[in-house]
Tab-separated table of C-alpha atoms in Angstrom:
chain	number	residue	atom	x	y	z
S	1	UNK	CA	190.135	2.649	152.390
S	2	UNK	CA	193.169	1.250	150.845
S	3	UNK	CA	192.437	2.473	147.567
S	4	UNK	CA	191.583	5.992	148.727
S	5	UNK	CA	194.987	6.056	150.156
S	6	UNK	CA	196.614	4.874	147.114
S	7	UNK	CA	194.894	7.500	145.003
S	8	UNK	CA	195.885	10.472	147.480
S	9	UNK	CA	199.350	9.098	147.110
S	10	UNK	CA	199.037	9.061	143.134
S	11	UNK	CA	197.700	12.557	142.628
S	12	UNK	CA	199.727	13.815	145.459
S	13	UNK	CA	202.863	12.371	142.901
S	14	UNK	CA	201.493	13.483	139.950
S	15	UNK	CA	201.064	17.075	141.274
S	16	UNK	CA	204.552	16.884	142.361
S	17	UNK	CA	205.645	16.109	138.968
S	18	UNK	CA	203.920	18.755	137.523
S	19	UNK	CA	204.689	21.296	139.316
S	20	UNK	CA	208.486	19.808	139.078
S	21	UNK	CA	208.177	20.214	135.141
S	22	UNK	CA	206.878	23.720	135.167
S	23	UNK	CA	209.576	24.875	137.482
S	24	UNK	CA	212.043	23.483	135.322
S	25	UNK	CA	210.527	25.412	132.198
S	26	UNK	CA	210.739	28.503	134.270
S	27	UNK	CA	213.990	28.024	135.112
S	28	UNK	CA	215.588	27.434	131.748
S	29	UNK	CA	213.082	29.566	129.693
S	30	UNK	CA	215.512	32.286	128.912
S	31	UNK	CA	218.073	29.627	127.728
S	32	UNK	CA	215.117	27.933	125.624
S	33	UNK	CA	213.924	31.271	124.398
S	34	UNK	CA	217.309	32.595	123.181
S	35	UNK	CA	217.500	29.485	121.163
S	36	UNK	CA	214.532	29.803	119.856
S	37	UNK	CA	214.915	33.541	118.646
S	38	UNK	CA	218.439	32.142	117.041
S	39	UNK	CA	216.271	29.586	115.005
S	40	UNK	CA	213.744	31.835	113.968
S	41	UNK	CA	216.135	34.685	112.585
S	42	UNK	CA	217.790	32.017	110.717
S	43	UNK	CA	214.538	30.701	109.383
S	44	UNK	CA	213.518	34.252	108.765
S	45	UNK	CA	217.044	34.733	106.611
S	46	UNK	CA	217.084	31.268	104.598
S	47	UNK	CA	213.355	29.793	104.561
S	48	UNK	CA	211.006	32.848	104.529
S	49	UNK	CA	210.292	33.325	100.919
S	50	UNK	CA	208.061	36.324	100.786
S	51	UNK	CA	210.245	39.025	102.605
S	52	UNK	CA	211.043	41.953	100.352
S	53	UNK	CA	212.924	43.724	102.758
S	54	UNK	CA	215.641	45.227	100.597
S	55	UNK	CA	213.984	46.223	97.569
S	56	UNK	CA	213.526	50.519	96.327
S	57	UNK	CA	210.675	50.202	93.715
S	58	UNK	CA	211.153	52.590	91.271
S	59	UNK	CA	207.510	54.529	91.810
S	60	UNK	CA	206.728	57.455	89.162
S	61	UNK	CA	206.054	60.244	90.889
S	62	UNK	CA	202.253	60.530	88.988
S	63	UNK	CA	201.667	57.079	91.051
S	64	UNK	CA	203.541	57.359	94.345
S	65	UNK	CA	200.411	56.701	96.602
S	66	UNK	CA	200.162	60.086	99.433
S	67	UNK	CA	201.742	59.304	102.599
S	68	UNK	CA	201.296	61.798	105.574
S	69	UNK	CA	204.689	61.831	107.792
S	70	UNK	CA	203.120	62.290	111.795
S	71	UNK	CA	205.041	63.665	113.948
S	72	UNK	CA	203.709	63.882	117.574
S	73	UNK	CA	205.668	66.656	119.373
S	74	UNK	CA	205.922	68.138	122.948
S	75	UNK	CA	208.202	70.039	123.886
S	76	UNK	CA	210.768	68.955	120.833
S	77	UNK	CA	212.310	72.450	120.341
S	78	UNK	CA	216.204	70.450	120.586
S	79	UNK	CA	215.467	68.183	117.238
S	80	UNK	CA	212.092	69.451	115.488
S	81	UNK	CA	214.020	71.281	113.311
S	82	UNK	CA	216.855	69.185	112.166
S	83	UNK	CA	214.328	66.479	111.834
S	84	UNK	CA	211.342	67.932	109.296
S	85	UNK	CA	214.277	69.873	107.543
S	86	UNK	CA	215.918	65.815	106.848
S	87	UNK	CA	212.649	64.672	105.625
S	88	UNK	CA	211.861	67.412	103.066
S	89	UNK	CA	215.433	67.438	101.381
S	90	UNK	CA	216.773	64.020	102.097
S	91	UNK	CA	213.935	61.398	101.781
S	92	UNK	CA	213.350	60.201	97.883
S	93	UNK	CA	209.741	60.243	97.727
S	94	UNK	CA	207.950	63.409	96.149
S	95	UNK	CA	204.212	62.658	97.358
S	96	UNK	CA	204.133	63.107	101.162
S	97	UNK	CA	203.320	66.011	103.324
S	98	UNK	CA	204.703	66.140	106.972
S	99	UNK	CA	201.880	66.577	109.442
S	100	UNK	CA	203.363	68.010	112.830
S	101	UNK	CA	200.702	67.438	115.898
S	102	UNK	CA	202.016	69.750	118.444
S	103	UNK	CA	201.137	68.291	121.217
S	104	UNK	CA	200.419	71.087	124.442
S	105	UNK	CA	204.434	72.157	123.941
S	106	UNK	CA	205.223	74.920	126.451
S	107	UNK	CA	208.598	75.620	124.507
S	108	UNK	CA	209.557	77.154	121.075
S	109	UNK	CA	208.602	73.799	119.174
S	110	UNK	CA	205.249	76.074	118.033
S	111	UNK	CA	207.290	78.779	116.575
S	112	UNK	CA	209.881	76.378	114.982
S	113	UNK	CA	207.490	74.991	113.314
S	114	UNK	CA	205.340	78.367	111.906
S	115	UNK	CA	209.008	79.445	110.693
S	116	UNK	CA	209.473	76.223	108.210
S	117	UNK	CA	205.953	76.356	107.159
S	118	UNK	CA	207.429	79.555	104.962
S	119	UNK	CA	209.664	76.959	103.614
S	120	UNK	CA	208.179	73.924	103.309
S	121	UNK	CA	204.557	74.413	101.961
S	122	UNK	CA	203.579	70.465	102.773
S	123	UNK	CA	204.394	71.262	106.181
S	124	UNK	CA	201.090	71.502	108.078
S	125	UNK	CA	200.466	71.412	112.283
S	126	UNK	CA	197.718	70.801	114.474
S	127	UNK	CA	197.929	72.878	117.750
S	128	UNK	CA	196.929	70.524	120.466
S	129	UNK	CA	196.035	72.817	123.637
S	130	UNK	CA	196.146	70.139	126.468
S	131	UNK	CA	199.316	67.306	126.324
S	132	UNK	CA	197.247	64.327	126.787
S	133	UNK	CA	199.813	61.886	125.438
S	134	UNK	CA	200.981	60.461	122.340
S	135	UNK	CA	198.025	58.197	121.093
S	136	UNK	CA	195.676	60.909	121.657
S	137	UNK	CA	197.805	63.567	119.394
S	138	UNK	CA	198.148	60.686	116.651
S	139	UNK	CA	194.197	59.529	117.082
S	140	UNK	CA	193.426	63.703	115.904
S	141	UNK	CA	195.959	63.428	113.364
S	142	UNK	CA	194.777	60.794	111.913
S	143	UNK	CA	192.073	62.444	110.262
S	144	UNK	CA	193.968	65.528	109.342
S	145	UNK	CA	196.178	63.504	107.377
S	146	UNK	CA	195.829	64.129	103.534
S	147	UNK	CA	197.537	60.449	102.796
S	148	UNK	CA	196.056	56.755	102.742
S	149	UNK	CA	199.301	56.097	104.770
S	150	UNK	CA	200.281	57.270	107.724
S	151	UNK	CA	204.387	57.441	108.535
S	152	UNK	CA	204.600	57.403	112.762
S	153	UNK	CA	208.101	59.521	112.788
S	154	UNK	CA	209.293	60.914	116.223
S	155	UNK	CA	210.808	64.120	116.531
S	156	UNK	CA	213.829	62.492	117.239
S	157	UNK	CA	214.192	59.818	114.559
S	158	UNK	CA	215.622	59.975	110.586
S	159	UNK	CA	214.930	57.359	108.195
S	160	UNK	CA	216.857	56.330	105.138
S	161	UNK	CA	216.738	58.250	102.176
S	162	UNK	CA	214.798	55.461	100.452
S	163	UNK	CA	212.815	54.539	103.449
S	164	UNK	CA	209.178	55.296	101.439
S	165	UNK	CA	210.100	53.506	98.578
S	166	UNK	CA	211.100	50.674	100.217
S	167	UNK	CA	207.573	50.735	102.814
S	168	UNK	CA	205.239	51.339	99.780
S	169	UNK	CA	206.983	47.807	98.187
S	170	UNK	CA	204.918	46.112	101.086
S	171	UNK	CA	201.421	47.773	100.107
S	172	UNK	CA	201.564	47.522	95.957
S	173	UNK	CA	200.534	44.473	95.511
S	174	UNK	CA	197.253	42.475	95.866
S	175	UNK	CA	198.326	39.317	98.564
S	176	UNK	CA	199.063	42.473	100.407
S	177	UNK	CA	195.926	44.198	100.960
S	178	UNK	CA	195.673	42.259	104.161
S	179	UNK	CA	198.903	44.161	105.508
S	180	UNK	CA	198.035	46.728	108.244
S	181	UNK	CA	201.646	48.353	108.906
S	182	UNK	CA	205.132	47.748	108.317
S	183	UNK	CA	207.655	48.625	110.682
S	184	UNK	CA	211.135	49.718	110.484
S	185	UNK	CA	214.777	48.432	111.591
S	186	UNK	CA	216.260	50.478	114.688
S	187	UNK	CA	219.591	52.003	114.319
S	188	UNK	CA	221.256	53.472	117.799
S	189	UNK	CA	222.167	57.465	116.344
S	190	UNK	CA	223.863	58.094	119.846
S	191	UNK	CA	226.572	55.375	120.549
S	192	UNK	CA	229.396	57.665	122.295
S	193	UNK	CA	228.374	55.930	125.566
S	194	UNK	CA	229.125	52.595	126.735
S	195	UNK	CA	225.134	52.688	127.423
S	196	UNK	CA	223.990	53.760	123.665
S	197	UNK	CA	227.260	50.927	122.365
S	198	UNK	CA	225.005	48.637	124.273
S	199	UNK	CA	221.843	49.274	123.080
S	200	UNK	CA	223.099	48.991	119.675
S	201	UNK	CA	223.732	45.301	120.723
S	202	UNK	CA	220.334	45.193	121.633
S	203	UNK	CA	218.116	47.005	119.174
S	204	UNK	CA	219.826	44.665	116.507
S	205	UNK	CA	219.768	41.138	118.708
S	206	UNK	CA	217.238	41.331	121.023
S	207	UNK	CA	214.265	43.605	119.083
S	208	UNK	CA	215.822	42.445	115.504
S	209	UNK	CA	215.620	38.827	116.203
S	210	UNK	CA	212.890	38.845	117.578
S	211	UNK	CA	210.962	40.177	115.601
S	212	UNK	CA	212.952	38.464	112.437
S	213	UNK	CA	211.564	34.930	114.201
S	214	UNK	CA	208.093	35.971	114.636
S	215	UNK	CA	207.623	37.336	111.235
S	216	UNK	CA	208.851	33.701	110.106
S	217	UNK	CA	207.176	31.836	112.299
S	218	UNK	CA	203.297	32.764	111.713
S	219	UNK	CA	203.730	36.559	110.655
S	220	UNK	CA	202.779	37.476	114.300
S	221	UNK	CA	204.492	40.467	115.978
S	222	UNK	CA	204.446	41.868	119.526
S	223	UNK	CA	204.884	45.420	118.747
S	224	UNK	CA	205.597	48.009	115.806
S	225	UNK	CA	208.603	50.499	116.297
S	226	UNK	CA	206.525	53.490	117.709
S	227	UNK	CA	209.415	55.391	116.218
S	228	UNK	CA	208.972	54.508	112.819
S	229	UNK	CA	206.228	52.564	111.519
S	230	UNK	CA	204.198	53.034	108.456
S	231	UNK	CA	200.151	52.341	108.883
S	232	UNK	CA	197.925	51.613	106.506
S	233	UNK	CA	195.056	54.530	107.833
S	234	UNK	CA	191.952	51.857	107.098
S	235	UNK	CA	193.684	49.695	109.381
S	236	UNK	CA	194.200	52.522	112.026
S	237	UNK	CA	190.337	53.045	111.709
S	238	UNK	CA	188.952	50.049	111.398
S	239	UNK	CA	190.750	49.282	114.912
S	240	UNK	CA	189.304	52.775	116.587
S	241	UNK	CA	193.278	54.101	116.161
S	242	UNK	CA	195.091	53.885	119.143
S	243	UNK	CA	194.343	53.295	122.820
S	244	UNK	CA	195.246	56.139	124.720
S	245	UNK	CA	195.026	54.951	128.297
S	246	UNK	CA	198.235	52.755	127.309
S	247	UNK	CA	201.692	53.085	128.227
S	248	UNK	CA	202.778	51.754	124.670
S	249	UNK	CA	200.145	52.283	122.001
S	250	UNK	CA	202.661	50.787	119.450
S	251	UNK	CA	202.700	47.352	121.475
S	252	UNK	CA	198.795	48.163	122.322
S	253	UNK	CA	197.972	48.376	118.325
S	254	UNK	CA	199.876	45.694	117.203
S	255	UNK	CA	197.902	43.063	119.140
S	256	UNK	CA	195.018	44.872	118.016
S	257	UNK	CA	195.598	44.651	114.452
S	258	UNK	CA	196.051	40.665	115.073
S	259	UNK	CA	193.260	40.215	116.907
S	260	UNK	CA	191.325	41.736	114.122
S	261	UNK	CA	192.977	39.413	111.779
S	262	UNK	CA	195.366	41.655	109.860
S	263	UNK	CA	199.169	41.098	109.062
S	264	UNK	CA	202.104	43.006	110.759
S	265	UNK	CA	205.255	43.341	108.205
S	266	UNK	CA	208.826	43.935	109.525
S	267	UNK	CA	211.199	45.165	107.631
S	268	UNK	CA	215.224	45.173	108.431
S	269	UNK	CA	216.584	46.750	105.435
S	270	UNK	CA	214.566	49.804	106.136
S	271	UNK	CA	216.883	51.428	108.612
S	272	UNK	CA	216.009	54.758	110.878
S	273	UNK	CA	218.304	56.302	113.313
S	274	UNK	CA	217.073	57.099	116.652
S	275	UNK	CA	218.348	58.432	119.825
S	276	UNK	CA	218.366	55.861	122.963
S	277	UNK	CA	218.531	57.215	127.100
S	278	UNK	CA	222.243	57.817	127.943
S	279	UNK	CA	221.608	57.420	131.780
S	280	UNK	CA	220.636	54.070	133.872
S	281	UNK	CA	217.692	56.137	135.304
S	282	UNK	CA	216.410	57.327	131.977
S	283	UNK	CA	216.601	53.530	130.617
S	284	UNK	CA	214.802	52.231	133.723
S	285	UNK	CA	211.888	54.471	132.974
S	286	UNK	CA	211.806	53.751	129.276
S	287	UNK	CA	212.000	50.016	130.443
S	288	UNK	CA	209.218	50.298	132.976
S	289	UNK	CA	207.085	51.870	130.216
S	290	UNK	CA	207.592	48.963	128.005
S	291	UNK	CA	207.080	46.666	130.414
S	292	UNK	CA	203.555	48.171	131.449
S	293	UNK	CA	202.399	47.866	128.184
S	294	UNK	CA	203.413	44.331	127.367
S	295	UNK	CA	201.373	43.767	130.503
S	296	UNK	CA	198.354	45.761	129.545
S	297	UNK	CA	198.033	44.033	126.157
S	298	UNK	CA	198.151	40.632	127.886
S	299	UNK	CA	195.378	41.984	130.466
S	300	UNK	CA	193.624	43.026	127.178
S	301	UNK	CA	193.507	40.162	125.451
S	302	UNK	CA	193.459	37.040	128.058
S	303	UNK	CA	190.107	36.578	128.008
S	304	UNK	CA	189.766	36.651	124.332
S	305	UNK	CA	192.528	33.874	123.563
S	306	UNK	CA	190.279	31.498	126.525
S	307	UNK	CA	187.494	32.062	125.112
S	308	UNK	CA	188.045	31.739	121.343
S	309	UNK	CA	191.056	30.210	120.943
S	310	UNK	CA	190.868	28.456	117.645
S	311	UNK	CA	189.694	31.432	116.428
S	312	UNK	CA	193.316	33.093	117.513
S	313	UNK	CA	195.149	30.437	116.620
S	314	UNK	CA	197.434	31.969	114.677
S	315	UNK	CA	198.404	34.324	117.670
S	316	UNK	CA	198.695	31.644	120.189
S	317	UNK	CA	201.983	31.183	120.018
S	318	UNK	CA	202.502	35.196	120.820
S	319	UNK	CA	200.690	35.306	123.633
S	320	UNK	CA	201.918	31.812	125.452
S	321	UNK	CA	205.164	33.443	124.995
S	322	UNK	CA	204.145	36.899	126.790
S	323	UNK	CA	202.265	34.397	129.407
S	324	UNK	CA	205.627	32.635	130.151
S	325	UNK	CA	207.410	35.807	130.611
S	326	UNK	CA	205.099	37.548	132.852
S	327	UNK	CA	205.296	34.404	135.353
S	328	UNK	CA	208.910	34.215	134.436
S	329	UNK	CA	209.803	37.477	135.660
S	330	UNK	CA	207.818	36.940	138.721
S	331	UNK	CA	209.527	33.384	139.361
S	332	UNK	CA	213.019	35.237	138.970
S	333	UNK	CA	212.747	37.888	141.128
S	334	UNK	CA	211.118	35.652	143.859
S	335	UNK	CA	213.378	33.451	143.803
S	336	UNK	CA	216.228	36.145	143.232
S	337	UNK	CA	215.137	37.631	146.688
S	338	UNK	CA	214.933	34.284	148.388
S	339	UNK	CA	217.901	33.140	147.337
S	340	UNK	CA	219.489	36.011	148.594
S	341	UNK	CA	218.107	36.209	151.390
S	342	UNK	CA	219.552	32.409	151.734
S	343	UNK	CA	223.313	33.361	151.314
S	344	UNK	CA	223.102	36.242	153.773
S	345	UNK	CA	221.487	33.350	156.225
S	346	UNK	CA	224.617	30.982	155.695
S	347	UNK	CA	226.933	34.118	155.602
S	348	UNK	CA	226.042	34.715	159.382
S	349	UNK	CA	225.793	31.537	160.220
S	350	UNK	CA	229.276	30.638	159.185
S	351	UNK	CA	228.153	27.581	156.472
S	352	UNK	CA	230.436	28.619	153.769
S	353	UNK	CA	230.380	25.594	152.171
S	354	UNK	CA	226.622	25.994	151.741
S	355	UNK	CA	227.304	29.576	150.218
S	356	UNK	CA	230.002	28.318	147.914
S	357	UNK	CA	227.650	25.931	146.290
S	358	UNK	CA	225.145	28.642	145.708
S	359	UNK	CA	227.764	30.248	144.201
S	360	UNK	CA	228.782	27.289	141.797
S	361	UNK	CA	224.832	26.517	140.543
S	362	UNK	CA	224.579	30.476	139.935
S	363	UNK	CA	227.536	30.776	137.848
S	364	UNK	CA	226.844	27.370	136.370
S	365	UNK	CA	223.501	28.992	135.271
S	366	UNK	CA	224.394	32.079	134.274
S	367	UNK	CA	226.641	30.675	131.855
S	368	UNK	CA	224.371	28.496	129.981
S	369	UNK	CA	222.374	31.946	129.559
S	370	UNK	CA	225.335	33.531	128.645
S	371	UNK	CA	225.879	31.086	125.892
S	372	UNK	CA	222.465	30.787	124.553
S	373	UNK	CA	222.415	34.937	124.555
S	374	UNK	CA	226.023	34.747	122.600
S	375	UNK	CA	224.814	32.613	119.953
S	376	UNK	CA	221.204	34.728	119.981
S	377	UNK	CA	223.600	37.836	119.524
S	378	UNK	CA	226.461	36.921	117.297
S	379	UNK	CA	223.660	35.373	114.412
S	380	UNK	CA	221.850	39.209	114.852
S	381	UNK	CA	224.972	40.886	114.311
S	382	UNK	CA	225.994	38.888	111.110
S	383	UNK	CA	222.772	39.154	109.587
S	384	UNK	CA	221.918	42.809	110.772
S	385	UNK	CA	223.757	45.075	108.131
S	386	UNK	CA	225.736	42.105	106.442
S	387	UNK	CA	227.576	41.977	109.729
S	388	UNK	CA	228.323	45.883	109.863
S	389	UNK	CA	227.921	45.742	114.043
S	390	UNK	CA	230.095	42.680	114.801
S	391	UNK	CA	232.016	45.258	116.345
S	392	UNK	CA	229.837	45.801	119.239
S	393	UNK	CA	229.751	42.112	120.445
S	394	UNK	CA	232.467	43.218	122.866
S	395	UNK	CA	229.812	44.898	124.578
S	396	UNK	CA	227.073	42.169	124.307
S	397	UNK	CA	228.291	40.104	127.418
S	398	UNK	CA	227.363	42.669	130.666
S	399	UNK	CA	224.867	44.017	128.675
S	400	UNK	CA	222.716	40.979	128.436
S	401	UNK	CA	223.152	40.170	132.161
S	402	UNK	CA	221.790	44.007	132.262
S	403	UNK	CA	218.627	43.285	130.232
S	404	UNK	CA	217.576	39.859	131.734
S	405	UNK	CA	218.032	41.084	135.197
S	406	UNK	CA	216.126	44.709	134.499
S	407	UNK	CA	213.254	43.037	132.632
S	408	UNK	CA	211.679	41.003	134.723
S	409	UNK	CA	212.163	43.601	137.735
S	410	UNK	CA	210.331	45.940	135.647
S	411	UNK	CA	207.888	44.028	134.768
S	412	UNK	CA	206.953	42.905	138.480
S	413	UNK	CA	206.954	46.842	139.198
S	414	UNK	CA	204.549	47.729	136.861
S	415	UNK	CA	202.006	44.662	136.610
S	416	UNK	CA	199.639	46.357	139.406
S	417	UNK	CA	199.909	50.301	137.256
S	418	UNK	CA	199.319	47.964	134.500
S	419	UNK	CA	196.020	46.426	135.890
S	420	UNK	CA	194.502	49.961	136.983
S	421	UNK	CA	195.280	50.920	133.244
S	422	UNK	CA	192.582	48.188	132.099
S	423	UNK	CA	190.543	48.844	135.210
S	424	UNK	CA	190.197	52.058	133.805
S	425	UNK	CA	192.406	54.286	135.732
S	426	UNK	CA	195.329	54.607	133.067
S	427	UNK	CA	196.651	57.726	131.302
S	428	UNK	CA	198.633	57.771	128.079
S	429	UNK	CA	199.853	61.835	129.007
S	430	UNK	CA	203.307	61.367	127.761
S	431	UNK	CA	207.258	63.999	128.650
S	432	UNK	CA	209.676	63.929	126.039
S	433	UNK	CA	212.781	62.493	127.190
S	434	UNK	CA	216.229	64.551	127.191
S	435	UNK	CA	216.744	64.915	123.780
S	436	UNK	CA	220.106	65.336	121.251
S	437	UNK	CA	221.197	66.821	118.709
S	438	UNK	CA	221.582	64.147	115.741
S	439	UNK	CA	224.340	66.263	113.850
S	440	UNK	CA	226.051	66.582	117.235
């Protein structure tokens, strides 16, 4: 009887510890990860051997392989024009056509589009009749498309001049015939607000590093730029193209692609310029989006990494990450609430000393993610365009409290959309957001 009792005790202590040492992962996970993404970048700028990321190949233009620029458009009528008018005359590359799938658009995007097509003979356009989102218009133009690469180019994105060139360097050569896409480095076009000065921060510290880190840690990725990302079309088929049930089909095909074995590529000296939401309602929604299909993905491919994990080995260390953040963001805003709901208690119960000390282990909390997310920003700004952005660190500070806090919120709002997607009730049907003129 004795020993039963000691045992009970034992495993009743061990569980305790346990469940002690997770909670204290949760709790400093963004200070650990933010660390950890400052590490990798620098790996990715001083160790990784085999980048390429800033070399033009001179091509002839008798051996430039045929790429096929896609652009899925509804409703675009604001930048369709500036946009397939940059690609034709700016972009040095002579063997691409621009394939425009107009996707159900109710506006003059159609007619924009018939007018260039007098200009620009490599112009072609596939009249989708029903909007069913963006996957589904890129799934139909994938075989329309004249080109063994496929360019993903939103209406409202530019890239660099030399942006083809410098894509095609990660296809040429034989260790790379195992690379299914290479994706591009953002570049905020908009930044008159304070809200498109902070996503510059972002874009270059939060998506850059992170991406810089995973490329140099196992050449894993969590998701191509659905802006700008070129595909190598036997990997799009081989795959079945892209899901269109998802919320993110860039996110959705780059664990695909893994899963299947091939190699992402990013690439941060391949630049585009893209237009970010000027409002906090229309960055909610774009964050609620992205957090439904980090979700879906993880949905997707749980069972897969249980069951055959050595043979996923090389992804593992993506998806205990995604694991950790899903529970983290459901830790933090439980324990957001409660806590609170805790101050409001002592508040009305006059214990002000209690509410003072909640007060003290917040701040001293937030500050240790504060520093971790400076030192996470300041080494993306100095390698990010030899150190071209440094400017916007001023912004960096709020911001950051922005993201972490809007994250995991998002994330806990759109975990149960996100598991009717893979139970079959999802739809990919997609609005163009408010767009802007980029010469404006």
């Amino acid at each position: 009887m004795t020993n039963i009792f000691i045992d009970s005790i034992l495993r009743a202590t061990v569980g305790k510890t346990i469940l002690n040492i997770f909670l204290l992962i949760l709790c400093l996970y963004p200070v650990v990860g933010s660390f950890f993404w400052f590490t990798g970048a620098l790996s990715y700028r001083f160790l990784k051997t085999n980048k390429r990321d800033g070399e033009a190949p001179a091509i002839p233009a008798a051996e430039q392989p045929m790429v096929t620029i896609m652009i899925p458009a509804h409703n675009e009528e604001v930048m369709i024009e500036e946009t397939i008018t940059y690609l034709f005359e700016d972009l040095n590359y002579d063997n691409f056509e621009v394939l425009v799938m107009n996707d159900g658009s109710t506006d003059q995007t159609g007619p924009i589009i018939e007018r260039l097509q007098l200009k620009y003979p490599r112009l072609r356009t596939v009249e989708i009749l029903k909007n069913k989102g963006k996957a589904h218009a890129f799934n139909i133009g994938m075989y329309f498309a004249k080109g063994d690469y496929i360019l993903s180019n939103d209406a409202d994105t530019i890239p660099e001049p030399d942006a083809l060139l410098k894509y095609m360097n990660f296809f040429m050569r034989d260790r790379d015939m195992n690379t299914s896409a290479v994706t591009a480095n953002m570049d905020v076009q908009n930044r008159t607000s304070l809200l498109g000065k902070s996503q510059t921060v972002e874009f270059t510290s939060i998506v850059g590093v992170i991406k810089r880190s995973q490329t140099a840690v196992n050449d894993s990725m969590y998701a191509y730029s659905g802006a700008n990302t070129m595909y190598k079309k036997s990997f799009l088929i081989d795959v079945g193209g892209f899901r269109q049930n998802r919320a993110t089909e860039d996110i959705s095909i780059a664990w695909d692609h893994q899963m299947l074995g091939a190699v992402p590529r990013f690439a941060p000296n391949i630049i585009f310029h893209m237009n970010v939401p000027e409002t906090i309602r229309d960055l909610y929604h774009q964050r609620k989006r992205w957090a439904q299909g980090g979700t879906e993905v993880w949905l997707t491919n749980i069972k897969k990494f249980l069951r055959h994990p050595i043979e996923h080995r090389y992804q593992w260390s993506m998806f205990v990450d995604s694991t950790l953040s899903i529970i983290w963001s459901f830790f933090f805003t439980i324990t957001s609430v409660a806590f609170i709901g805790l101050m409001v208690s002592f508040l009305i119960t006059g214990d002000y000393e209690r509410v003072m000390h909640g007060i003290m282990i917040s701040f001293i909390f937030v500050t240790f993610e504060m520093f971790a997310g400076f030192m996470q920003l300041l080494a993306a700004l100095i390698l990010d365009h030899h150190g071209a952005k440094l400017k916007y660190l001023f912004f960096a500070p709020l911001y950051m409290l922005f993201y972490w806090m809007v994250n995991p919120i998002t994330v806990v709002m759109t975990f149960i959309p996100a598991l009717k997607t893979i139970l079959g009730f999802g739809s990919g049907t997609w609005v163009s957001p408010k767009r802007q003129s980029m010469k404006k």
